């Protein structure tokens, strides 16, 4: 018998209602010890709602509703109760405590969803979708997480995996009839299926960056030489005087971040220290930090002071291009109020000229980046598995090309299907589960 767990499922604070969730074999016994209802409650029927009072030592604590979910027809698959009380967190927590006093224990983060997984209500991909659905910062992330939760990706993966299993079975069967020289499967079919599976993995791998942007926001770093106007541009984009602006080179030391929303997309803009050779130890630290900010960025804006020369930052731009080939890099000319240039990427950060256009360009790049999302919010766990699966598939692909033994091809195919199975949780271990569910909030 598992312990019966309880937690507040809504955020603490003032709200219209708060929802408390309880799940486990003793849920119905525990609630009947402290919930008073005018009639008898039918705990054999799932999805019924009852209005009554929570009492503790004969004193009434709150008027509440309880929803009864009889196993297996519940979120966790266990007997469960969802209790709606007034939205004062002191009150809600005191009801949680009363339920604990009557036999429940406090739930750990993600424990309800973990039980849903262990009871076969959802697979690992769907459990992760629930976390992403709650935490996504834009509509694309939410839409993708919803598809993932509905099992769209799981279905797609199953079909692809089954095809690979089929061809490896046929390859192995052929081995058994090797003496008869029986051809059970055409080489072209094997090649096609493997290519398709590789494309499947590549598409998802490419979606990782999109998913991260969907999860945390699209990150834009402003970089450049000192005095090019980075802090001025940062303030213009954030629409407030956040960073210090001065005509002294080396003004910005730490980096600053501001969150802005363009067309409903969460974008994080970072201002960084100007890059130059300097003896100032604090400034050197700031310049080192630029690197860490750039690494996080999806888009790097290299801001050039056109009054120095339009090609002044070309070196820096090219260095970034070489070093960060996976990132978007945009060279923008600043101080165009002083020298006129015919370039759409020229602005006057100080006087706000071209800022609207720049915002639109940033938004477009953010939308493009997020649009790679399909039906899976790829996370680092998936990414590692996909990269390994793809490696095995590529080995199998070259084994076919080189007319290697069936056995060799099948070994790599089996390895890839095993790894792809780990994505949905067909095989798992406690460490993987602990990692996934520790990132959930309590009550989910
Ligand atoms: N005329 C003009 N001056 C600008 C423009 N943008 C910035 N400036 C001026 O250029 C100087 C440097 O601006 P900052 O924004 O502090 O430059 P920064 O790149 O952040 O400099 P560091 O933090 O030292 O690397 C200030 O005197 C700004 O007022 C612009 O578009 N036009
Ligand atoms: Mg600055």
Short mmCIF file of C-alpha atoms and ligand atoms in Angstrom, two decimals:
data_model
loop_
_atom_site.label_atom_id
_atom_site.label_comp_id
_atom_site.label_asym_id
_atom_site.label_seq_id
_atom_site.Cartn_x
_atom_site.Cartn_y
_atom_site.Cartn_z
CA UNK A 1 0.00 0.00 0.00
CA UNK A 2 1.44 3.40 -0.99
CA UNK A 3 1.29 6.33 1.38
CA UNK A 4 -1.48 8.83 0.80
CA UNK A 5 -0.05 12.18 -0.26
CA UNK A 6 -1.47 15.67 -0.02
CA UNK A 7 -0.41 19.09 -1.29
CA UNK A 8 -1.69 22.52 -2.21
CA UNK A 9 -1.99 22.47 -6.02
CA UNK A 10 -2.48 26.21 -6.55
CA UNK A 11 0.12 28.93 -5.87
CA UNK A 12 0.29 30.31 -2.33
CA UNK A 13 -1.12 33.81 -2.00
CA UNK A 14 -4.50 35.46 -2.29
CA UNK A 15 -6.86 33.99 -4.89
CA UNK A 16 -10.53 33.26 -5.49
CA UNK A 17 -10.10 29.59 -4.73
CA UNK A 18 -7.32 27.28 -3.66
CA UNK A 19 -7.17 23.63 -4.67
CA UNK A 20 -5.75 20.88 -2.49
CA UNK A 21 -5.03 17.50 -3.93
CA UNK A 22 -4.82 14.17 -2.13
CA UNK A 23 -4.02 10.76 -3.62
CA UNK A 24 -3.53 7.24 -2.31
CA UNK A 25 -5.36 4.23 -0.87
CA UNK A 26 -6.46 6.05 2.27
CA UNK A 27 -7.74 9.23 0.59
CA UNK A 28 -11.43 8.43 1.14
CA UNK A 29 -10.93 7.34 4.79
CA UNK A 30 -8.94 10.47 5.55
CA UNK A 31 -11.41 12.89 3.95
CA UNK A 32 -14.38 11.24 5.67
CA UNK A 33 -12.73 11.91 9.05
CA UNK A 34 -12.75 15.69 8.55
CA UNK A 35 -15.35 16.48 5.86
CA UNK A 36 -18.98 16.88 6.87
CA UNK A 37 -21.65 16.52 4.19
CA UNK A 38 -25.40 16.37 4.67
CA UNK A 39 -25.81 13.06 2.80
CA UNK A 40 -23.78 9.93 2.41
CA UNK A 41 -20.93 10.23 -0.08
CA UNK A 42 -20.64 7.59 -2.78
CA UNK A 43 -16.93 6.92 -3.01
CA UNK A 44 -17.42 4.27 -5.68
CA UNK A 45 -18.34 6.84 -8.35
CA UNK A 46 -15.62 8.91 -10.01
CA UNK A 47 -15.99 12.61 -10.84
CA UNK A 48 -18.70 13.53 -8.29
CA UNK A 49 -18.57 16.82 -6.45
CA UNK A 50 -19.85 17.38 -2.90
CA UNK A 51 -20.28 20.61 -0.98
CA UNK A 52 -19.67 20.56 2.77
CA UNK A 53 -17.44 21.67 5.64
CA UNK A 54 -13.96 20.83 6.82
CA UNK A 55 -13.98 20.40 10.59
CA UNK A 56 -11.20 20.01 13.10
CA UNK A 57 -12.03 19.07 16.71
CA UNK A 58 -15.65 20.12 16.12
CA UNK A 59 -14.75 23.59 14.88
CA UNK A 60 -15.58 24.50 11.28
CA UNK A 61 -12.48 25.52 9.29
CA UNK A 62 -14.00 26.31 5.87
CA UNK A 63 -16.83 25.53 3.48
CA UNK A 64 -15.38 23.53 0.63
CA UNK A 65 -16.18 21.33 -2.33
CA UNK A 66 -14.56 17.97 -2.79
CA UNK A 67 -14.31 16.07 -6.06
CA UNK A 68 -14.06 12.32 -5.73
CA UNK A 69 -11.97 10.32 -8.20
CA UNK A 70 -12.18 6.56 -7.80
CA UNK A 71 -9.19 4.51 -8.95
CA UNK A 72 -8.31 3.97 -11.76
CA UNK A 73 -10.26 6.96 -13.12
CA UNK A 74 -8.08 9.71 -11.66
CA UNK A 75 -4.99 11.73 -12.57
CA UNK A 76 -2.70 9.43 -10.59
CA UNK A 77 -4.70 6.26 -11.19
CA UNK A 78 -5.22 6.00 -7.40
CA UNK A 79 -8.18 6.97 -5.23
CA UNK A 80 -7.96 10.77 -5.16
CA UNK A 81 -9.66 13.85 -3.81
CA UNK A 82 -9.51 17.40 -5.11
CA UNK A 83 -10.65 19.91 -2.54
CA UNK A 84 -11.56 23.49 -3.39
CA UNK A 85 -11.47 25.96 -0.50
CA UNK A 86 -11.36 29.77 -0.17
CA UNK A 87 -8.19 31.24 -1.65
CA UNK A 88 -6.31 32.24 1.47
CA UNK A 89 -3.07 30.28 1.69
CA UNK A 90 -3.04 30.28 5.51
CA UNK A 91 -6.44 28.62 5.37
CA UNK A 92 -5.43 26.26 2.58
CA UNK A 93 -2.26 25.17 4.38
CA UNK A 94 -4.22 24.61 7.59
CA UNK A 95 -6.55 22.25 5.68
CA UNK A 96 -3.48 20.43 4.30
CA UNK A 97 -2.25 20.10 7.90
CA UNK A 98 -5.63 18.73 9.03
CA UNK A 99 -5.48 16.09 6.29
CA UNK A 100 -1.94 15.20 7.42
CA UNK A 101 -3.16 14.98 11.02
CA UNK A 102 -5.77 12.51 9.79
CA UNK A 103 -3.25 10.24 8.10
CA UNK A 104 -1.92 11.80 4.87
CA UNK A 105 1.72 12.77 4.26
CA UNK A 106 3.08 15.85 2.47
CA UNK A 107 3.74 15.18 -1.23
CA UNK A 108 7.15 15.65 -2.79
CA UNK A 109 7.59 17.79 -5.93
CA UNK A 110 5.99 16.10 -8.92
CA UNK A 111 4.84 13.13 -6.86
CA UNK A 112 1.28 13.10 -8.26
CA UNK A 113 2.58 13.04 -11.83
CA UNK A 114 5.24 10.47 -10.93
CA UNK A 115 2.47 8.19 -9.64
CA UNK A 116 0.49 8.78 -12.83
CA UNK A 117 3.56 7.56 -14.75
CA UNK A 118 4.20 4.57 -12.47
CA UNK A 119 0.53 3.58 -12.71
CA UNK A 120 0.67 3.67 -16.50
CA UNK A 121 -1.68 6.66 -16.93
CA UNK A 122 0.93 8.60 -18.93
CA UNK A 123 4.39 7.97 -20.38
CA UNK A 124 7.53 9.95 -19.52
CA UNK A 125 7.12 12.23 -22.53
CA UNK A 126 3.64 13.15 -21.34
CA UNK A 127 4.86 13.73 -17.79
CA UNK A 128 7.49 16.12 -19.14
CA UNK A 129 4.83 17.79 -21.30
CA UNK A 130 2.87 18.60 -18.15
CA UNK A 131 5.88 20.43 -16.67
CA UNK A 132 6.43 22.32 -19.93
CA UNK A 133 2.76 23.16 -20.25
CA UNK A 134 2.88 24.83 -16.85
CA UNK A 135 6.18 26.64 -17.39
CA UNK A 136 6.09 27.68 -21.07
CA UNK A 137 6.52 31.40 -21.59
CA UNK A 138 4.86 31.66 -25.00
CA UNK A 139 1.99 30.29 -27.01
CA UNK A 140 4.20 28.13 -29.26
CA UNK A 141 5.58 26.35 -26.19
CA UNK A 142 2.09 25.78 -24.81
CA UNK A 143 0.75 24.48 -28.13
CA UNK A 144 3.67 22.08 -28.48
CA UNK A 145 3.40 20.85 -24.90
CA UNK A 146 -0.33 20.24 -25.43
CA UNK A 147 0.34 18.12 -28.54
CA UNK A 148 2.99 16.24 -26.59
CA UNK A 149 0.59 15.64 -23.71
CA UNK A 150 -2.08 14.39 -26.11
CA UNK A 151 0.43 11.75 -27.20
CA UNK A 152 1.02 13.03 -30.76
CA UNK A 153 4.78 12.64 -30.45
CA UNK A 154 4.50 9.32 -28.63
CA UNK A 155 2.43 7.95 -31.54
CA UNK A 156 4.89 9.24 -34.11
CA UNK A 157 7.81 7.73 -32.21
CA UNK A 158 6.03 4.39 -31.80
CA UNK A 159 5.39 4.06 -35.54
CA UNK A 160 8.98 4.93 -36.39
CA UNK A 161 10.37 2.60 -33.75
CA UNK A 162 8.13 -0.26 -34.91
CA UNK A 163 9.41 0.11 -38.47
CA UNK A 164 12.99 -0.19 -37.20
CA UNK A 165 12.07 -3.19 -35.06
CA UNK A 166 10.41 -4.81 -38.08
CA UNK A 167 13.45 -4.46 -40.29
CA UNK A 168 15.81 -5.68 -37.58
CA UNK A 169 13.57 -8.74 -37.03
CA UNK A 170 13.59 -9.49 -40.76
CA UNK A 171 17.36 -9.07 -40.89
CA UNK A 172 17.73 -11.49 -37.99
CA UNK A 173 15.29 -13.94 -39.55
CA UNK A 174 17.28 -13.87 -42.75
CA UNK A 175 20.30 -14.93 -40.73
CA UNK A 176 18.47 -18.09 -39.67
CA UNK A 177 17.91 -18.96 -43.30
CA UNK A 178 21.37 -17.88 -44.40
CA UNK A 179 22.13 -21.30 -45.91
CA UNK A 180 19.11 -21.11 -48.19
CA UNK A 181 20.14 -17.60 -49.29
CA UNK A 182 16.64 -16.30 -48.63
CA UNK A 183 16.07 -12.57 -49.25
CA UNK A 184 13.36 -11.44 -46.86
CA UNK A 185 13.95 -7.73 -47.08
CA UNK A 186 15.18 -5.47 -49.83
CA UNK A 187 18.24 -3.38 -49.25
CA UNK A 188 16.44 -0.29 -50.53
CA UNK A 189 13.71 -0.69 -47.90
CA UNK A 190 16.30 -0.97 -45.13
CA UNK A 191 18.04 2.14 -46.43
CA UNK A 192 14.79 4.08 -46.67
CA UNK A 193 13.65 3.20 -43.18
CA UNK A 194 17.03 4.10 -41.69
CA UNK A 195 17.17 7.41 -43.59
CA UNK A 196 13.69 8.24 -42.40
CA UNK A 197 14.66 7.50 -38.81
CA UNK A 198 17.78 9.65 -39.11
CA UNK A 199 15.67 12.54 -40.45
CA UNK A 200 13.25 12.02 -37.59
CA UNK A 201 16.10 12.39 -35.06
CA UNK A 202 17.71 15.33 -36.89
CA UNK A 203 14.43 17.26 -36.98
CA UNK A 204 13.99 16.85 -33.26
CA UNK A 205 17.61 17.70 -32.49
CA UNK A 206 17.18 20.94 -34.46
CA UNK A 207 14.11 21.70 -32.36
CA UNK A 208 16.08 21.71 -29.12
CA UNK A 209 17.07 25.37 -29.41
CA UNK A 210 13.46 26.28 -30.20
CA UNK A 211 12.21 24.39 -27.20
CA UNK A 212 14.69 26.14 -24.92
CA UNK A 213 13.53 29.49 -26.32
CA UNK A 214 9.93 28.36 -25.78
CA UNK A 215 10.70 27.33 -22.24
CA UNK A 216 12.86 30.24 -21.06
CA UNK A 217 12.47 32.96 -23.66
CA UNK A 218 14.48 34.11 -26.69
CA UNK A 219 17.83 35.51 -25.52
CA UNK A 220 19.39 38.50 -27.26
CA UNK A 221 22.87 39.69 -26.30
CA UNK A 222 24.13 43.14 -27.28
CA UNK A 223 27.90 43.08 -27.72
CA UNK A 224 30.50 45.41 -29.19
CA UNK A 225 33.44 47.65 -28.54
CA UNK A 226 33.25 50.27 -25.75
CA UNK A 227 31.13 53.35 -26.33
CA UNK A 228 29.33 51.93 -29.35
CA UNK A 229 26.04 52.66 -27.57
CA UNK A 230 25.13 49.18 -26.24
CA UNK A 231 23.66 50.46 -23.00
CA UNK A 232 21.76 53.16 -24.89
CA UNK A 233 20.27 50.52 -27.19
CA UNK A 234 19.52 48.26 -24.21
CA UNK A 235 17.58 51.08 -22.55
CA UNK A 236 15.74 51.83 -25.80
CA UNK A 237 14.67 48.20 -26.23
CA UNK A 238 13.69 47.85 -22.58
CA UNK A 239 11.97 51.24 -22.80
CA UNK A 240 13.46 52.45 -19.52
CA UNK A 241 16.65 53.98 -18.16
CA UNK A 242 18.03 50.79 -16.74
CA UNK A 243 21.73 50.86 -17.69
CA UNK A 244 24.18 53.70 -17.09
CA UNK A 245 25.10 55.52 -20.28
CA UNK A 246 28.17 57.72 -20.49
CA UNK A 247 30.74 58.90 -22.98
CA UNK A 248 33.47 57.18 -20.96
CA UNK A 249 34.61 53.97 -22.58
CA UNK A 250 34.21 50.99 -20.24
CA UNK A 251 31.07 52.21 -18.44
CA UNK A 252 29.27 48.85 -18.28
CA UNK A 253 31.06 46.29 -16.11
CA UNK A 254 28.52 43.65 -15.06
CA UNK A 255 26.00 42.48 -17.59
CA UNK A 256 22.33 43.45 -17.26
CA UNK A 257 19.25 41.55 -18.36
CA UNK A 258 15.73 42.81 -19.00
CA UNK A 259 12.70 40.85 -20.12
CA UNK A 260 10.58 42.40 -22.84
CA UNK A 261 7.61 41.07 -24.76
CA UNK A 262 7.34 41.62 -28.49
CA UNK A 263 4.13 40.28 -30.07
CA UNK A 264 3.58 38.08 -27.03
CA UNK A 265 7.01 36.47 -27.26
CA UNK A 266 9.21 36.57 -24.19
CA UNK A 267 12.56 38.04 -25.10
CA UNK A 268 15.46 38.55 -22.71
CA UNK A 269 17.84 41.34 -23.72
CA UNK A 270 21.31 41.52 -22.21
CA UNK A 271 23.67 44.51 -22.14
CA UNK A 272 27.35 43.59 -21.86
CA UNK A 273 30.68 45.26 -21.17
CA UNK A 274 32.50 46.72 -24.14
CA UNK A 275 35.23 44.44 -25.44
CA UNK A 276 38.77 45.87 -25.50
CA UNK A 277 42.30 45.36 -24.19
CA UNK A 278 42.47 46.85 -20.74
CA UNK A 279 44.47 46.68 -17.52
CA UNK A 280 41.45 47.43 -15.34
CA UNK A 281 40.83 44.20 -13.40
CA UNK A 282 37.12 44.86 -12.87
CA UNK A 283 36.65 45.59 -16.55
CA UNK A 284 38.55 42.39 -17.43
CA UNK A 285 36.08 40.42 -15.29
CA UNK A 286 33.21 42.11 -17.10
CA UNK A 287 34.69 41.22 -20.48
CA UNK A 288 35.01 37.59 -19.36
CA UNK A 289 31.34 37.64 -18.43
CA UNK A 290 30.47 38.70 -21.98
CA UNK A 291 31.51 35.22 -23.11
CA UNK A 292 29.07 33.52 -20.74
CA UNK A 293 26.25 35.81 -21.88
CA UNK A 294 27.05 35.21 -25.56
CA UNK A 295 26.96 31.45 -24.97
CA UNK A 296 23.39 31.73 -23.67
CA UNK A 297 22.25 33.92 -26.55
CA UNK A 298 20.11 32.88 -29.50
CA UNK A 299 20.83 36.18 -31.22
CA UNK A 300 23.96 38.33 -30.87
CA UNK A 301 23.68 41.96 -31.90
CA UNK A 302 27.13 43.33 -32.68
CA UNK A 303 26.68 47.05 -32.26
CA UNK A 304 29.09 49.22 -34.23
CA UNK A 305 29.79 52.91 -33.76
CA UNK A 306 29.52 54.20 -37.31
CA UNK A 307 31.28 57.45 -36.41
CA UNK A 308 34.49 55.43 -35.93
CA UNK A 309 33.94 53.63 -39.25
CA UNK A 310 31.29 51.30 -40.66
CA UNK A 311 33.79 48.43 -40.79
CA UNK A 312 35.19 49.01 -37.33
CA UNK A 313 33.45 45.96 -35.79
CA UNK A 314 33.87 43.58 -38.74
CA UNK A 315 36.62 41.72 -36.90
CA UNK A 316 34.44 41.13 -33.89
CA UNK A 317 31.49 40.14 -36.07
CA UNK A 318 33.59 37.61 -38.00
CA UNK A 319 35.07 36.17 -34.82
CA UNK A 320 31.56 35.57 -33.45
CA UNK A 321 30.46 34.07 -36.80
CA UNK A 322 33.31 31.57 -36.66
CA UNK A 323 32.98 30.75 -33.00
CA UNK A 324 29.20 30.58 -32.73
CA UNK A 325 28.04 29.22 -36.05
CA UNK A 326 24.83 27.91 -34.45
CA UNK A 327 23.70 31.39 -33.40
CA UNK A 328 22.11 34.28 -35.26
CA UNK A 329 24.47 37.24 -35.48
CA UNK A 330 23.40 40.69 -36.60
CA UNK A 331 25.71 43.61 -37.28
CA UNK A 332 23.94 46.88 -36.46
CA UNK A 333 25.34 50.35 -37.17
CA UNK A 334 24.66 52.86 -34.40
CA UNK A 335 24.77 56.67 -34.17
CA UNK A 336 23.22 57.05 -37.64
CA UNK A 337 21.99 60.47 -36.53
CA UNK A 338 25.59 61.67 -36.89
CA UNK A 339 26.45 59.97 -40.20
CA UNK A 340 23.75 59.00 -42.65
CA UNK A 341 23.95 55.44 -43.96
CA UNK A 342 21.77 53.46 -46.32
CA UNK A 343 21.43 50.26 -44.39
CA UNK A 344 18.34 48.76 -42.80
CA UNK A 345 20.48 47.69 -39.91
CA UNK A 346 21.38 51.23 -38.95
CA UNK A 347 19.89 52.97 -35.97
CA UNK A 348 20.21 55.86 -33.64
CA UNK A 349 19.83 54.28 -30.22
CA UNK A 350 19.98 57.71 -28.60
CA UNK A 351 17.13 59.22 -30.62
CA UNK A 352 15.10 56.03 -31.11
CA UNK A 353 15.49 55.93 -34.89
CA UNK A 354 15.23 52.42 -36.35
CA UNK A 355 14.36 50.88 -33.00
CA UNK A 356 10.90 49.79 -34.19
CA UNK A 357 12.46 48.06 -37.19
CA UNK A 358 15.06 46.40 -34.98
CA UNK A 359 12.35 45.19 -32.60
CA UNK A 360 10.49 43.70 -35.56
CA UNK A 361 13.66 41.98 -36.78
CA UNK A 362 14.26 40.51 -33.31
CA UNK A 363 10.63 39.34 -33.11
CA UNK A 364 10.85 37.73 -36.54
CA UNK A 365 14.00 35.86 -35.59
CA UNK A 366 12.42 34.74 -32.34
CA UNK A 367 9.31 33.49 -34.15
CA UNK A 368 11.46 31.64 -36.71
CA UNK A 369 13.47 30.04 -33.97
CA UNK A 370 10.41 28.87 -32.07
CA UNK A 371 8.64 27.72 -35.25
CA UNK A 372 10.92 24.68 -35.42
CA UNK A 373 8.80 23.24 -32.63
CA UNK A 374 6.45 20.51 -33.73
CA UNK A 375 5.06 18.08 -31.20
CA UNK A 376 7.91 17.72 -28.70
CA UNK A 377 9.44 20.27 -26.34
CA UNK A 378 12.89 18.75 -26.74
CA UNK A 379 14.82 18.88 -23.47
CA UNK A 380 18.41 17.96 -22.66
CA UNK A 381 17.41 14.40 -21.71
CA UNK A 382 15.75 13.87 -25.10
CA UNK A 383 18.64 15.58 -26.87
CA UNK A 384 21.25 13.19 -25.43
CA UNK A 385 19.12 10.15 -26.31
CA UNK A 386 18.41 11.45 -29.82
CA UNK A 387 22.08 12.15 -30.52
CA UNK A 388 23.05 8.61 -29.42
CA UNK A 389 20.19 7.00 -31.34
CA UNK A 390 21.19 8.93 -34.45
CA UNK A 391 24.79 7.76 -34.07
CA UNK A 392 23.67 4.11 -34.04
CA UNK A 393 21.41 4.70 -37.01
CA UNK A 394 24.29 6.25 -38.94
CA UNK A 395 26.43 3.21 -38.09
CA UNK A 396 23.66 0.96 -39.38
CA UNK A 397 23.38 3.14 -42.49
CA UNK A 398 27.06 2.76 -43.35
CA UNK A 399 26.91 -0.98 -42.52
CA UNK A 400 24.17 -1.35 -45.14
CA UNK A 401 26.11 0.73 -47.65
CA UNK A 402 29.19 -1.44 -47.18
CA UNK A 403 27.18 -4.69 -47.44
CA UNK A 404 28.14 -5.79 -43.95
CA UNK A 405 26.58 -8.85 -42.31
CA UNK A 406 22.92 -8.57 -41.33
CA UNK A 407 23.94 -9.15 -37.75
CA UNK A 408 26.01 -5.99 -37.63
CA UNK A 409 23.23 -3.88 -39.08
CA UNK A 410 20.68 -5.37 -36.70
CA UNK A 411 22.85 -4.73 -33.62
CA UNK A 412 22.92 -0.99 -34.28
CA UNK A 413 19.24 -0.90 -35.15
CA UNK A 414 18.36 -2.66 -31.89
CA UNK A 415 20.55 -0.24 -29.95
CA UNK A 416 18.83 2.74 -31.53
CA UNK A 417 15.33 1.40 -30.84
CA UNK A 418 16.33 0.70 -27.23
CA UNK A 419 17.49 4.28 -26.80
CA UNK A 420 14.42 5.72 -28.53
CA UNK A 421 12.33 3.66 -26.12
CA UNK A 422 13.99 5.42 -23.21
CA UNK A 423 12.55 8.72 -24.45
CA UNK A 424 8.99 7.61 -23.74
CA UNK A 425 10.07 5.72 -20.63
CA UNK A 426 9.68 2.15 -21.88
CA UNK A 427 12.84 1.59 -19.89
CA UNK A 428 13.82 3.88 -17.04
CA UNK A 429 15.67 3.98 -13.74
CA UNK A 430 15.15 5.82 -10.46
CA UNK A 431 17.82 8.38 -11.30
CA UNK A 432 16.04 9.40 -14.50
CA UNK A 433 12.74 9.71 -12.65
CA UNK A 434 14.28 11.69 -9.79
CA UNK A 435 15.79 14.07 -12.31
CA UNK A 436 12.54 14.66 -14.16
CA UNK A 437 10.19 14.98 -11.21
CA UNK A 438 12.44 17.08 -8.99
CA UNK A 439 11.87 19.90 -11.48
CA UNK A 440 8.13 19.83 -10.90
CA UNK A 441 6.43 21.94 -8.29
CA UNK A 442 4.83 20.49 -5.21
CA UNK A 443 1.19 19.61 -5.87
CA UNK A 444 1.77 18.67 -9.52
N1 LIG B 1 24.76 60.72 -31.24
C1 LIG B 1 24.56 59.55 -30.69
N2 LIG B 1 25.18 59.23 -29.56
C2 LIG B 1 24.95 58.01 -29.02
C3 LIG B 1 24.06 57.08 -29.63
N3 LIG B 1 24.04 55.97 -28.86
C4 LIG B 1 24.86 56.19 -27.81
N4 LIG B 1 25.41 57.42 -27.91
C5 LIG B 1 26.35 58.03 -26.97
O1 LIG B 1 27.53 57.26 -26.95
C6 LIG B 1 28.10 57.26 -25.64
C7 LIG B 1 28.28 55.81 -25.17
O2 LIG B 1 27.01 55.21 -24.99
P1 LIG B 1 26.80 53.94 -24.10
O3 LIG B 1 25.44 53.48 -24.34
O4 LIG B 1 27.22 54.17 -22.71
O5 LIG B 1 27.84 52.98 -24.82
P2 LIG B 1 28.26 51.48 -24.40
O6 LIG B 1 28.50 50.74 -25.67
O7 LIG B 1 27.30 50.90 -23.46
O8 LIG B 1 29.66 51.73 -23.69
P3 LIG B 1 30.44 50.82 -22.65
O9 LIG B 1 29.47 50.37 -21.60
O10 LIG B 1 31.46 51.71 -22.10
O11 LIG B 1 31.01 49.69 -23.43
C8 LIG B 1 27.14 58.04 -24.77
O12 LIG B 1 27.64 59.36 -24.66
C9 LIG B 1 25.84 58.01 -25.56
O13 LIG B 1 25.02 59.10 -25.30
C10 LIG B 1 23.42 57.47 -30.82
O14 LIG B 1 22.63 56.73 -31.44
N5 LIG B 1 23.70 58.69 -31.32
MG1 LIG B 2 27.48 50.22 -21.58
#
